[in-house]
Tab-separated table of C-alpha atoms in Angstrom:
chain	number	residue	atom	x	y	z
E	1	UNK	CA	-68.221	335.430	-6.147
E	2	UNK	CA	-67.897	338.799	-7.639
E	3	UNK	CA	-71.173	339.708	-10.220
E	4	UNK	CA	-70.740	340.691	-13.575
E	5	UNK	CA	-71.874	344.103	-13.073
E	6	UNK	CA	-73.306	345.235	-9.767
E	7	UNK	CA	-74.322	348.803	-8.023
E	8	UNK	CA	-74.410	350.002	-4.488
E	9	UNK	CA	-75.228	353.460	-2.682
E	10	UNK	CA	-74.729	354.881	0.277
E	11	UNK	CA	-75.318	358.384	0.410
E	12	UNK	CA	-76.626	359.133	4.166
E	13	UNK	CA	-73.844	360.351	6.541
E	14	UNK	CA	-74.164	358.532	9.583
E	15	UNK	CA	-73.869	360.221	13.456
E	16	UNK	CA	-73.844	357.409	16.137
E	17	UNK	CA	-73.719	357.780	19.471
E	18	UNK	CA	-74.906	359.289	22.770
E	19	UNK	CA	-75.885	362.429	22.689
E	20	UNK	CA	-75.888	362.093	18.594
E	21	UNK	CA	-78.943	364.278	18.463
E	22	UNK	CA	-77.049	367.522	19.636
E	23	UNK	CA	-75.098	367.568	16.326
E	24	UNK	CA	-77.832	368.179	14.345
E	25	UNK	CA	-77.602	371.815	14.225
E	26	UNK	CA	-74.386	371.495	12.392
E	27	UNK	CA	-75.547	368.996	10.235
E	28	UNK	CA	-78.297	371.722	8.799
E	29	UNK	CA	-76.367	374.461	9.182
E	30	UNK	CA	-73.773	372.372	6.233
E	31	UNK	CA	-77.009	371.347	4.149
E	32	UNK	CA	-78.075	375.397	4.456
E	33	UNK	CA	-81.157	374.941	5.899
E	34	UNK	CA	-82.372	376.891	9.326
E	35	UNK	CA	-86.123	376.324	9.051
E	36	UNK	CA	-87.355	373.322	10.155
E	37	UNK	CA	-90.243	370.948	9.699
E	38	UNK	CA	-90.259	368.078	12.492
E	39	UNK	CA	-92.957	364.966	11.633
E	40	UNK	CA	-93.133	362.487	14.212
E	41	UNK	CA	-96.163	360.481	16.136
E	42	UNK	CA	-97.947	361.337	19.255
E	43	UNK	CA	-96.536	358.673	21.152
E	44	UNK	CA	-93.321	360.128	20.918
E	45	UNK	CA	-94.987	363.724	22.021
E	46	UNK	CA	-96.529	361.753	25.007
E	47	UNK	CA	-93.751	360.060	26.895
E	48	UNK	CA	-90.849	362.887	25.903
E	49	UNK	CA	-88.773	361.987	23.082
E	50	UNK	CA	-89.734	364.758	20.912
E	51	UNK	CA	-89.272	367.214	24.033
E	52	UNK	CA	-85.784	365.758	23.953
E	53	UNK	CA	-84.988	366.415	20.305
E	54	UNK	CA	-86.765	370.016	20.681
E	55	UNK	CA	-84.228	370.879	23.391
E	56	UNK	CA	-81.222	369.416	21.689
E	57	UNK	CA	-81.328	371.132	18.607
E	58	UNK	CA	-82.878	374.273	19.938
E	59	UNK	CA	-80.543	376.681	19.497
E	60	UNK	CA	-80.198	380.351	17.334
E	61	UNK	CA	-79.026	378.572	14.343
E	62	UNK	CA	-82.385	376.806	13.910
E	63	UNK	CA	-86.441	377.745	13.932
E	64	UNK	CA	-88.464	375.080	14.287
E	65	UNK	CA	-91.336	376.252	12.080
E	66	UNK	CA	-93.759	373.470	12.565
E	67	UNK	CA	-94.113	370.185	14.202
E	68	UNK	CA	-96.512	367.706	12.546
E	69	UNK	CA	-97.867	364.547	15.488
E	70	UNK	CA	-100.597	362.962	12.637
E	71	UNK	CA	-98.754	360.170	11.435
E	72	UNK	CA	-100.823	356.845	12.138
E	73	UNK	CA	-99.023	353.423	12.536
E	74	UNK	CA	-98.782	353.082	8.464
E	75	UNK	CA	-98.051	356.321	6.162
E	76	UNK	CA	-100.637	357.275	4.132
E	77	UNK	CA	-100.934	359.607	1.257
E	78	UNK	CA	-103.412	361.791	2.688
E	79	UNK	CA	-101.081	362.791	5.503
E	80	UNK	CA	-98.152	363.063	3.206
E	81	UNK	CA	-99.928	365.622	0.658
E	82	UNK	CA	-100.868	367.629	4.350
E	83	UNK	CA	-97.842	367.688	5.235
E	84	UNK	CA	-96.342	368.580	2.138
E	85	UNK	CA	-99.143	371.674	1.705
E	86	UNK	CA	-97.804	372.630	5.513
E	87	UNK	CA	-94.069	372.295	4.617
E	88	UNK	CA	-94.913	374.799	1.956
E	89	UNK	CA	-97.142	377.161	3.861
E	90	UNK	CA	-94.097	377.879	6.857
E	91	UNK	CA	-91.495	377.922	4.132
E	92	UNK	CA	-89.988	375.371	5.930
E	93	UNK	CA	-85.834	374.724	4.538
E	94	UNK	CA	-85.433	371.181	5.714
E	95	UNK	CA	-87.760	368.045	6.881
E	96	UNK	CA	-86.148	366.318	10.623
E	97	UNK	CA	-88.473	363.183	10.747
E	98	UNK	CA	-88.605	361.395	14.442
E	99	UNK	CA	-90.136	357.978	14.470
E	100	UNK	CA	-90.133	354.736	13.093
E	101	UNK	CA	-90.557	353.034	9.445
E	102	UNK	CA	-94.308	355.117	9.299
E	103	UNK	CA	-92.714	358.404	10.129
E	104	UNK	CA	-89.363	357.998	7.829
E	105	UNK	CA	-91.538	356.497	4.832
E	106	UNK	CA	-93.813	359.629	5.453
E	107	UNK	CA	-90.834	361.994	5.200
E	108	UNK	CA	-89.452	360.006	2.545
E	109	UNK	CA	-93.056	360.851	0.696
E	110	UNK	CA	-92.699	364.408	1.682
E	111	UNK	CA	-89.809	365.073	0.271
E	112	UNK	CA	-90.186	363.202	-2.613
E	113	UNK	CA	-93.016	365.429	-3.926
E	114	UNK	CA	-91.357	368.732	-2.867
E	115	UNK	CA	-88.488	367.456	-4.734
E	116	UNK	CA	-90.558	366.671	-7.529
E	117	UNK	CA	-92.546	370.463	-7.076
E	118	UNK	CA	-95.777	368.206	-7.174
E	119	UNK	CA	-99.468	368.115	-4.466
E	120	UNK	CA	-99.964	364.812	-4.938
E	121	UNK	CA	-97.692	361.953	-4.180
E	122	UNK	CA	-99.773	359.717	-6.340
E	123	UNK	CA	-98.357	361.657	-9.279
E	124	UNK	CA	-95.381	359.899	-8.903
E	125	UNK	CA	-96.820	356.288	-8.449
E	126	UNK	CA	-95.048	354.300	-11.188
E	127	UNK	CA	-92.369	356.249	-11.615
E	128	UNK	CA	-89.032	354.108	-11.429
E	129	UNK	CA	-86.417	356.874	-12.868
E	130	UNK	CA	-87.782	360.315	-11.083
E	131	UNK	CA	-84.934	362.969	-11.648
E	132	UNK	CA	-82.998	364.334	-8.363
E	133	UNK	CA	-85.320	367.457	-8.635
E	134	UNK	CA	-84.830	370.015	-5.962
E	135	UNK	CA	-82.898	369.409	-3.160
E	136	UNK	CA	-84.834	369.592	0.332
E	137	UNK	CA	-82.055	368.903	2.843
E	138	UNK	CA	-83.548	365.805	5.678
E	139	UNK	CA	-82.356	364.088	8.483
E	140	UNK	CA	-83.264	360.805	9.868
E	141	UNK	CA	-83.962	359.895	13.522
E	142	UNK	CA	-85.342	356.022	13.939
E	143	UNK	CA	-86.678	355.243	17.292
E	144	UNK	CA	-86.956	351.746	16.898
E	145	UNK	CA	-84.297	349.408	15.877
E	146	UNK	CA	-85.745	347.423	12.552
E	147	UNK	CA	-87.288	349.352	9.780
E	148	UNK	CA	-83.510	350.582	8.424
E	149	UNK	CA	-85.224	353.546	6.764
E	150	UNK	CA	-82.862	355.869	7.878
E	151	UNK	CA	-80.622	354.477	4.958
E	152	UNK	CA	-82.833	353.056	2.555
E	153	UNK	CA	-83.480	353.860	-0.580
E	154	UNK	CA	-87.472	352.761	-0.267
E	155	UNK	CA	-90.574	353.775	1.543
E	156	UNK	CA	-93.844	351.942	1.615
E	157	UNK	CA	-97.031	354.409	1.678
E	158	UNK	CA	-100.566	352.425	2.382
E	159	UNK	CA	-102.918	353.414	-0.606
E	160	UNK	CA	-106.365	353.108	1.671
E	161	UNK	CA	-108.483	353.223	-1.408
E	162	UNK	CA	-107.046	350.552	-3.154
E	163	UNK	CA	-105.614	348.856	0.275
E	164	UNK	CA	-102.476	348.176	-1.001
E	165	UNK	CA	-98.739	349.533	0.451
E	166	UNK	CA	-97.225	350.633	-2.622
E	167	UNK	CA	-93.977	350.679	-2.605
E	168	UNK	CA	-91.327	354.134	-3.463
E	169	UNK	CA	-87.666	353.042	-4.611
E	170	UNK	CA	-85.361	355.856	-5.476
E	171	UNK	CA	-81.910	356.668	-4.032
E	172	UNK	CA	-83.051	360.331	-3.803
E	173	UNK	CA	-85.252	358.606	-1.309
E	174	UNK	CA	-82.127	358.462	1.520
E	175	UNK	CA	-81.770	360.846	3.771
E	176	UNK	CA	-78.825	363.124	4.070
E	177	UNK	CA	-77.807	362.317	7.497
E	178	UNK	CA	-78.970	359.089	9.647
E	179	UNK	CA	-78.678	359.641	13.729
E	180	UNK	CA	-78.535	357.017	15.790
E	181	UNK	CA	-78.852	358.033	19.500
E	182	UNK	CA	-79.361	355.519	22.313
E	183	UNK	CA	-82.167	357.967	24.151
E	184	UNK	CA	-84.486	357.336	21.151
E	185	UNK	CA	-85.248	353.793	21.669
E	186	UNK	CA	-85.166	353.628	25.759
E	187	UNK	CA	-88.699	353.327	26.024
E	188	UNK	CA	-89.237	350.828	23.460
E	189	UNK	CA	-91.462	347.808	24.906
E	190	UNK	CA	-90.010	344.610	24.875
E	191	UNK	CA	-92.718	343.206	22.135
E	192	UNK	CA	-91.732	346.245	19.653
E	193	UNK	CA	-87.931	345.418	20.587
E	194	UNK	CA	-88.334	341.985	19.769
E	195	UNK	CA	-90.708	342.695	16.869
E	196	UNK	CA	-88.237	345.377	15.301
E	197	UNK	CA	-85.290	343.243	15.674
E	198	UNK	CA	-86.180	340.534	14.031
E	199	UNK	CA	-87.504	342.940	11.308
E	200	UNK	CA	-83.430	343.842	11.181
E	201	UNK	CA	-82.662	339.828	10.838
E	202	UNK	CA	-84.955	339.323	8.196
E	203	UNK	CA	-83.553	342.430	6.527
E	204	UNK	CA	-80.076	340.666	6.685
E	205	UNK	CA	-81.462	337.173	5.416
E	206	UNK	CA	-82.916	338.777	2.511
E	207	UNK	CA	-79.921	341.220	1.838
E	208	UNK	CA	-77.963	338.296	1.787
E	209	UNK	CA	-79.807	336.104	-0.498
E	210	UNK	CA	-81.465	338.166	-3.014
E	211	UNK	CA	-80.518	338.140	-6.582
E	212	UNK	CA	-78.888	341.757	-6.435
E	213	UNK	CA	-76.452	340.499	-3.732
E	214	UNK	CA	-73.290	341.767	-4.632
E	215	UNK	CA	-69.762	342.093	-1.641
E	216	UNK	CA	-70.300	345.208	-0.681
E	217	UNK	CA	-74.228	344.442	0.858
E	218	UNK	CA	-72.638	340.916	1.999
E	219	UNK	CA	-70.024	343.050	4.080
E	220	UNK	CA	-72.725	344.735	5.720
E	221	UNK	CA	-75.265	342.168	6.137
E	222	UNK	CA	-72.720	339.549	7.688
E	223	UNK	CA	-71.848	342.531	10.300
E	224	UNK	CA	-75.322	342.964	10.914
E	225	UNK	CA	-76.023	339.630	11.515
E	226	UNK	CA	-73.431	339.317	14.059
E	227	UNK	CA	-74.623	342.440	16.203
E	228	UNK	CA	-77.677	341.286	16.133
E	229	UNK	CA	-76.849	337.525	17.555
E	230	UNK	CA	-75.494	339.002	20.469
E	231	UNK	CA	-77.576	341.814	21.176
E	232	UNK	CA	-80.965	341.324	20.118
E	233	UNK	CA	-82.302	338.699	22.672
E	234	UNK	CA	-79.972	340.805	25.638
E	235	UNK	CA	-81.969	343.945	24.637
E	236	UNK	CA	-85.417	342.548	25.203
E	237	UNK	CA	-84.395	341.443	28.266
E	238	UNK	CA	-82.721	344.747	29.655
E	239	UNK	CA	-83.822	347.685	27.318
E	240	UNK	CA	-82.582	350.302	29.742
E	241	UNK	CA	-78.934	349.489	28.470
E	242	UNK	CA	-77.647	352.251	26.372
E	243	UNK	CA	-74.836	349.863	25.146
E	244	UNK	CA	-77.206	347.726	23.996
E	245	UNK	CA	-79.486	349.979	22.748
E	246	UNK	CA	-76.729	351.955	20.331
E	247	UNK	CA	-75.850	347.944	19.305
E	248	UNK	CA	-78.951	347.156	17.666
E	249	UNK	CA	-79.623	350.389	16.369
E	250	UNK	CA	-76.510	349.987	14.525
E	251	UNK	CA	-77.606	346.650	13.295
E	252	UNK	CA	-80.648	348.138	12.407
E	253	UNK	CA	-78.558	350.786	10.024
E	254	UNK	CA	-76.190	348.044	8.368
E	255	UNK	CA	-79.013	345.584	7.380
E	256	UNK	CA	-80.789	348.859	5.733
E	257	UNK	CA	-77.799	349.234	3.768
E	258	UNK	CA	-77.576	345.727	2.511
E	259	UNK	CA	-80.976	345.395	1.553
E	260	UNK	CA	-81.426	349.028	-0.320
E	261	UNK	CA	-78.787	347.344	-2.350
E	262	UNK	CA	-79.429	344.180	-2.585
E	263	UNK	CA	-82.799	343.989	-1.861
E	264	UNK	CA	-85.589	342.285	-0.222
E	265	UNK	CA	-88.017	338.817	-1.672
E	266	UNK	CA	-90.789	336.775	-0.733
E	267	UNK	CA	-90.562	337.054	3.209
E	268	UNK	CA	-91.000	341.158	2.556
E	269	UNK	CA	-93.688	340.018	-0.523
E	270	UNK	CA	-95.670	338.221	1.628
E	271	UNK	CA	-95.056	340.366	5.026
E	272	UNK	CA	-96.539	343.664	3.090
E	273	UNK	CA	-99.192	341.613	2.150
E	274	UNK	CA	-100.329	339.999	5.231
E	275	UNK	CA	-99.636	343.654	6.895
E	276	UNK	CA	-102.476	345.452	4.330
E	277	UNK	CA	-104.869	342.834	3.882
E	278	UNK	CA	-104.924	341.509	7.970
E	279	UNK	CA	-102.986	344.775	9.646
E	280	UNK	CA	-100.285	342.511	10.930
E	281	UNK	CA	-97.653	344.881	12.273
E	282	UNK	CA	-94.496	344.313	9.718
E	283	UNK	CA	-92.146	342.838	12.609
E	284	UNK	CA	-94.673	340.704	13.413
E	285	UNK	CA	-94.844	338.935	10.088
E	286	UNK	CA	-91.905	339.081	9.432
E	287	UNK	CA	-91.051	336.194	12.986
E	288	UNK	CA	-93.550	334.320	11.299
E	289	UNK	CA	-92.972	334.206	8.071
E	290	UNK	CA	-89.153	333.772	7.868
E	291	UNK	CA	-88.216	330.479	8.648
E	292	UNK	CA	-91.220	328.762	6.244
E	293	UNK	CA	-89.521	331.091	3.489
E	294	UNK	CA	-86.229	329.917	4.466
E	295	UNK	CA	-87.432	326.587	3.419
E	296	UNK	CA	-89.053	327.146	0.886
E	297	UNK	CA	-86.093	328.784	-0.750
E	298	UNK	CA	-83.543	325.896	0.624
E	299	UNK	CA	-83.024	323.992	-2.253
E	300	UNK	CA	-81.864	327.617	-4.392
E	301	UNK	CA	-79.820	329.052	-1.058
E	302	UNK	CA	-77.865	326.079	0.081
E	303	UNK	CA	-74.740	327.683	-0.052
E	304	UNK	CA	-75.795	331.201	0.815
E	305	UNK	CA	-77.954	330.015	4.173
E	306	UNK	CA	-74.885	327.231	4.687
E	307	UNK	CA	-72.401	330.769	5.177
E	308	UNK	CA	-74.574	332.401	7.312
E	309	UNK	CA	-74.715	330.493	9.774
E	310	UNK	CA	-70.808	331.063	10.518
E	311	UNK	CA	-72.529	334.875	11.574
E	312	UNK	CA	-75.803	333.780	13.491
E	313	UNK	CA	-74.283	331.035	15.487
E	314	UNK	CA	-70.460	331.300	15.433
E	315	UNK	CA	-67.598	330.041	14.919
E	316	UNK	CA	-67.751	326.673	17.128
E	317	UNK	CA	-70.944	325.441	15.778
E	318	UNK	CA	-70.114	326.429	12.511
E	319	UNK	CA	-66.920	324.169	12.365
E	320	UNK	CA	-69.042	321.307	14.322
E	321	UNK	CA	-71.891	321.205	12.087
E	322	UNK	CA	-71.215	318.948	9.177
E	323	UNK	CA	-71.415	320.824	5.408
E	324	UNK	CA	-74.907	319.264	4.630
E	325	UNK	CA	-76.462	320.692	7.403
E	326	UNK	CA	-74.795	323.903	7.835
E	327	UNK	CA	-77.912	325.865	5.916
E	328	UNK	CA	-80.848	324.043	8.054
E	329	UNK	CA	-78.860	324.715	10.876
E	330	UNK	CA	-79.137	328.333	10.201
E	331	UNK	CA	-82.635	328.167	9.670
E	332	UNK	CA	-83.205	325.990	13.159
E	333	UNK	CA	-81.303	329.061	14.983
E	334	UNK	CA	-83.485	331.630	13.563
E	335	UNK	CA	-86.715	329.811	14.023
E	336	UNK	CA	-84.753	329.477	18.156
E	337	UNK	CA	-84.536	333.114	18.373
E	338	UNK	CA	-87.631	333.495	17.569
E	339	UNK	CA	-88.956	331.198	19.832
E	340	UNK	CA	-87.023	332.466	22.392
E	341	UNK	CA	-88.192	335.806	21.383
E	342	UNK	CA	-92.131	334.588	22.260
E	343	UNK	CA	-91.361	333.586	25.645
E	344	UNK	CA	-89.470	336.426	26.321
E	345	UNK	CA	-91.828	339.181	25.124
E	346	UNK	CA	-95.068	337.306	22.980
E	347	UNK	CA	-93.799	337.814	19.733
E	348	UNK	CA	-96.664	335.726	17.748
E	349	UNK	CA	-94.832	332.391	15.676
E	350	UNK	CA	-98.468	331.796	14.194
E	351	UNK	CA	-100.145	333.939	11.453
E	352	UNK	CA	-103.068	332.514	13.652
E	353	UNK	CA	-101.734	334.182	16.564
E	354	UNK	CA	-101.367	337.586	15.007
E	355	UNK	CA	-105.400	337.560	14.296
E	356	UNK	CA	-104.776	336.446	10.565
E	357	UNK	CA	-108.063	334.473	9.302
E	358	UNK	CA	-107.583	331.342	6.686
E	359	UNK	CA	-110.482	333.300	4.830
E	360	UNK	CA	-108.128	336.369	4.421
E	361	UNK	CA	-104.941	333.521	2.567
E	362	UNK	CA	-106.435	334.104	-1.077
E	363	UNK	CA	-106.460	337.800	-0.718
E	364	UNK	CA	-102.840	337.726	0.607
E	365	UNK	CA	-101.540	335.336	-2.098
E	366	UNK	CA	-102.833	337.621	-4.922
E	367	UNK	CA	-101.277	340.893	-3.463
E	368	UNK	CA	-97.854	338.823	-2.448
E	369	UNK	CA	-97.695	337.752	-6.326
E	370	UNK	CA	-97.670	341.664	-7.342
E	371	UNK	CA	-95.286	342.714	-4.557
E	372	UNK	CA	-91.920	344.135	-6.281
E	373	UNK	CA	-90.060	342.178	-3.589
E	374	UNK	CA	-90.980	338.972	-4.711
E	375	UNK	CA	-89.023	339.675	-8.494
E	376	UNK	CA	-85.816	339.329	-6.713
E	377	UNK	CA	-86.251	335.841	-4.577
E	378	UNK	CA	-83.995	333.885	-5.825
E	379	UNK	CA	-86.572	331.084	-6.261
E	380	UNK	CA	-89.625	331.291	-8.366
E	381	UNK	CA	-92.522	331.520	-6.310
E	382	UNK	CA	-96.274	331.197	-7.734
E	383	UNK	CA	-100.137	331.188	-6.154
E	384	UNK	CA	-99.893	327.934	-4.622
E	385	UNK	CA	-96.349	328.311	-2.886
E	386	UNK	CA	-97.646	331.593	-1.117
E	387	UNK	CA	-101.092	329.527	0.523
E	388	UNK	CA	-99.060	326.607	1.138
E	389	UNK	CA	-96.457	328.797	2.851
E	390	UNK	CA	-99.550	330.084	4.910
E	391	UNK	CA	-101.163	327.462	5.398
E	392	UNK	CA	-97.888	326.135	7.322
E	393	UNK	CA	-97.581	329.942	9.222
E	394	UNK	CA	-100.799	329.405	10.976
């Protein structure tokens, strides 16, 4: 069904591939930029990835003016008004950001206040219609296979202070180019893998179902879906495959899409929630959470969960199961995977698992109910859905 009215954006050009990472030169060299700013994690220093972008985009065309390794496991708006003071002291051209959903939402935040020729990124808090502002050209490079931030139109900064993530949505948030290159996510563990992937499933789910669904997001959400059916469990299990590597990292990009467009609800409402007030890692919560939110949404989605499960099972199942149990079908493959998923690699199925304390459930409900994701669930949700929903998680 087409909506009445409907918008979608895509503005990040996209370089896939082996040896992606060696085009970047060109890239900046089109977006007039020469000076660069690189913001990544120390992680990434450690085992080499960094050294590999370094190399590949060394070259006369480009000074890499400063390298910023500070980013902690969730962006923060200290570090993003640091950076931004640094960006300005080197007289830096252009922001490369090399990491996962932390390091992208921290770029995101960087570039947002340049843009904006602010100090303070909570300046802009509350602001739903900033102007394009100045243009400060910035390139993408995830090295997991989840988040979608390379392409997404939102980035979620923890406010310490208030201990909330407070969510950014702009489309001047996407970057200008997205590269996916297979040598970023080699090293992956299997539990970040696993954790990250299903992150990209839930992103689909969601994309799919959310009130601002429109064909375009569908198009890339039902691709997404696919890739991810037969690559996600094959990665965990041999994440030295480059093939498979470049597969999900694609996935990853094409749920982003959907959801920047679409948009996310109360799996992502609750997730961000559960993620401040217990420091669940996102991927995490998201394995748990899904498949009670799938049911709880059932009765709104029969039809929408009934058509996916063409994608995350097939075609022969899909023909075999009979209409009125097509949607928990779905659901029983997910909540599978998932399963499958633990054994594999320990990804947690149990908010008790992922150190979540019943005593911490009214703190997460109240935070869930002010999430913006939770305004576009197709399915009304109040306080005593979200503990009951918990209450079955652990």
């Amino acid at each position: 069904m087409i909506p009445n009215y409907y918008e979608f954006q895509n503005a990040a050009k996209i370089l896939s591939g082996e040896f992606a990472i060696e085009n970047i030169p060109h890239e900046l060299k089109s977006l007039g930029a020469k000076k660069i700013l690189i913001l990544t994690d120390k992680t990434l220093e450690k085992i080499g990835t960094l050294q590999i972008l370094v190399d590949a985009i060394s070259c006369k065309d480009i000074e890499i003016a400063g390298i910023y390794t500070d980013i902690p496991t969730d962006s923060s708006i200290d570090v993003i008004n640091e950076i931004v003071k640094m960006y300005k002291e080197l007289n830096c051209e252009a922001i490369i950001a090399l990491g996962g959903g932390s390091v992208i939402d921290t770029a995101k935040g960087t570039r947002m206040v340049l843009a904006q020729e602010k100090e303070n990124i909570m300046d802009l808090a509350g602001c739903e219609l900033i102007t394009y502002g100045k243009h400060i050209p910035f390139v993408a490079i995830p090295t997991t296979s989840g988040t979608g931030s390379e392409v997404t139109l939102v980035a979620v900064i923890l406010n310490k202070l208030q201990n909330i993530k407070m969510e950014f949505i702009s489309y001047y948030l996407v970057p200008d180019v997205a590269v996916l290159d297979p040598r970023m996510t080699l090293t992956l563990p299997k539990k970040i893998t696993a954790s990250t992937g299903i992150d990209a499933l839930c992103h689909v789910v969601e994309g799919y179902t959310c009130l601002q669904k429109n064909p375009i997001s569908d198009a890339y959400a039902t691709s997404a879906i696919e890739i991810i059916r037969d690559n996600l469990v094959e990665t965990v299990k041999n994440g030295s495959d480059k093939k498979l590597r470049l597969a999900m990292a694609n996935a990853s990009l094409m749920a982003g899409i959907a959801f920047s467009n679409s948009m996310v609800g109360m799996i992502h409402a609750i997730g961000h929630s559960v993620g401040a007030v217990s420091r669940v890692p996102h991927g995490d919560a998201m394995s748990i959470l899904m498949p009670h939110c799938m049911r709880f949404n059932k009765d709104k989605l029969e039809a929408e969960y009934a058509k996916l499960l063409l994608y995350i099972a097939g075609e022969e199942v899909y023909v075999n199961t009979p209409n009125e149990k097509k949607a928990d079908k779905t659901i029983e493959y997910i909540e599978e995977m998932i399963k499958e998923l633990n054994e594999i690699a320990g990804l947690p199925i149990k908010l008790s698992e992922a150190n979540v304390k019943k005593e911490d459930f009214e703190a997460i409900a109240k935070k869930s109910l002010n999430d913006g994701a939770i305004i576009v669930n197709p399915k009304h949700v109040d306080y005593d859905d979200v503990i009951k929903i918990l209450e079955q998680a652990f």
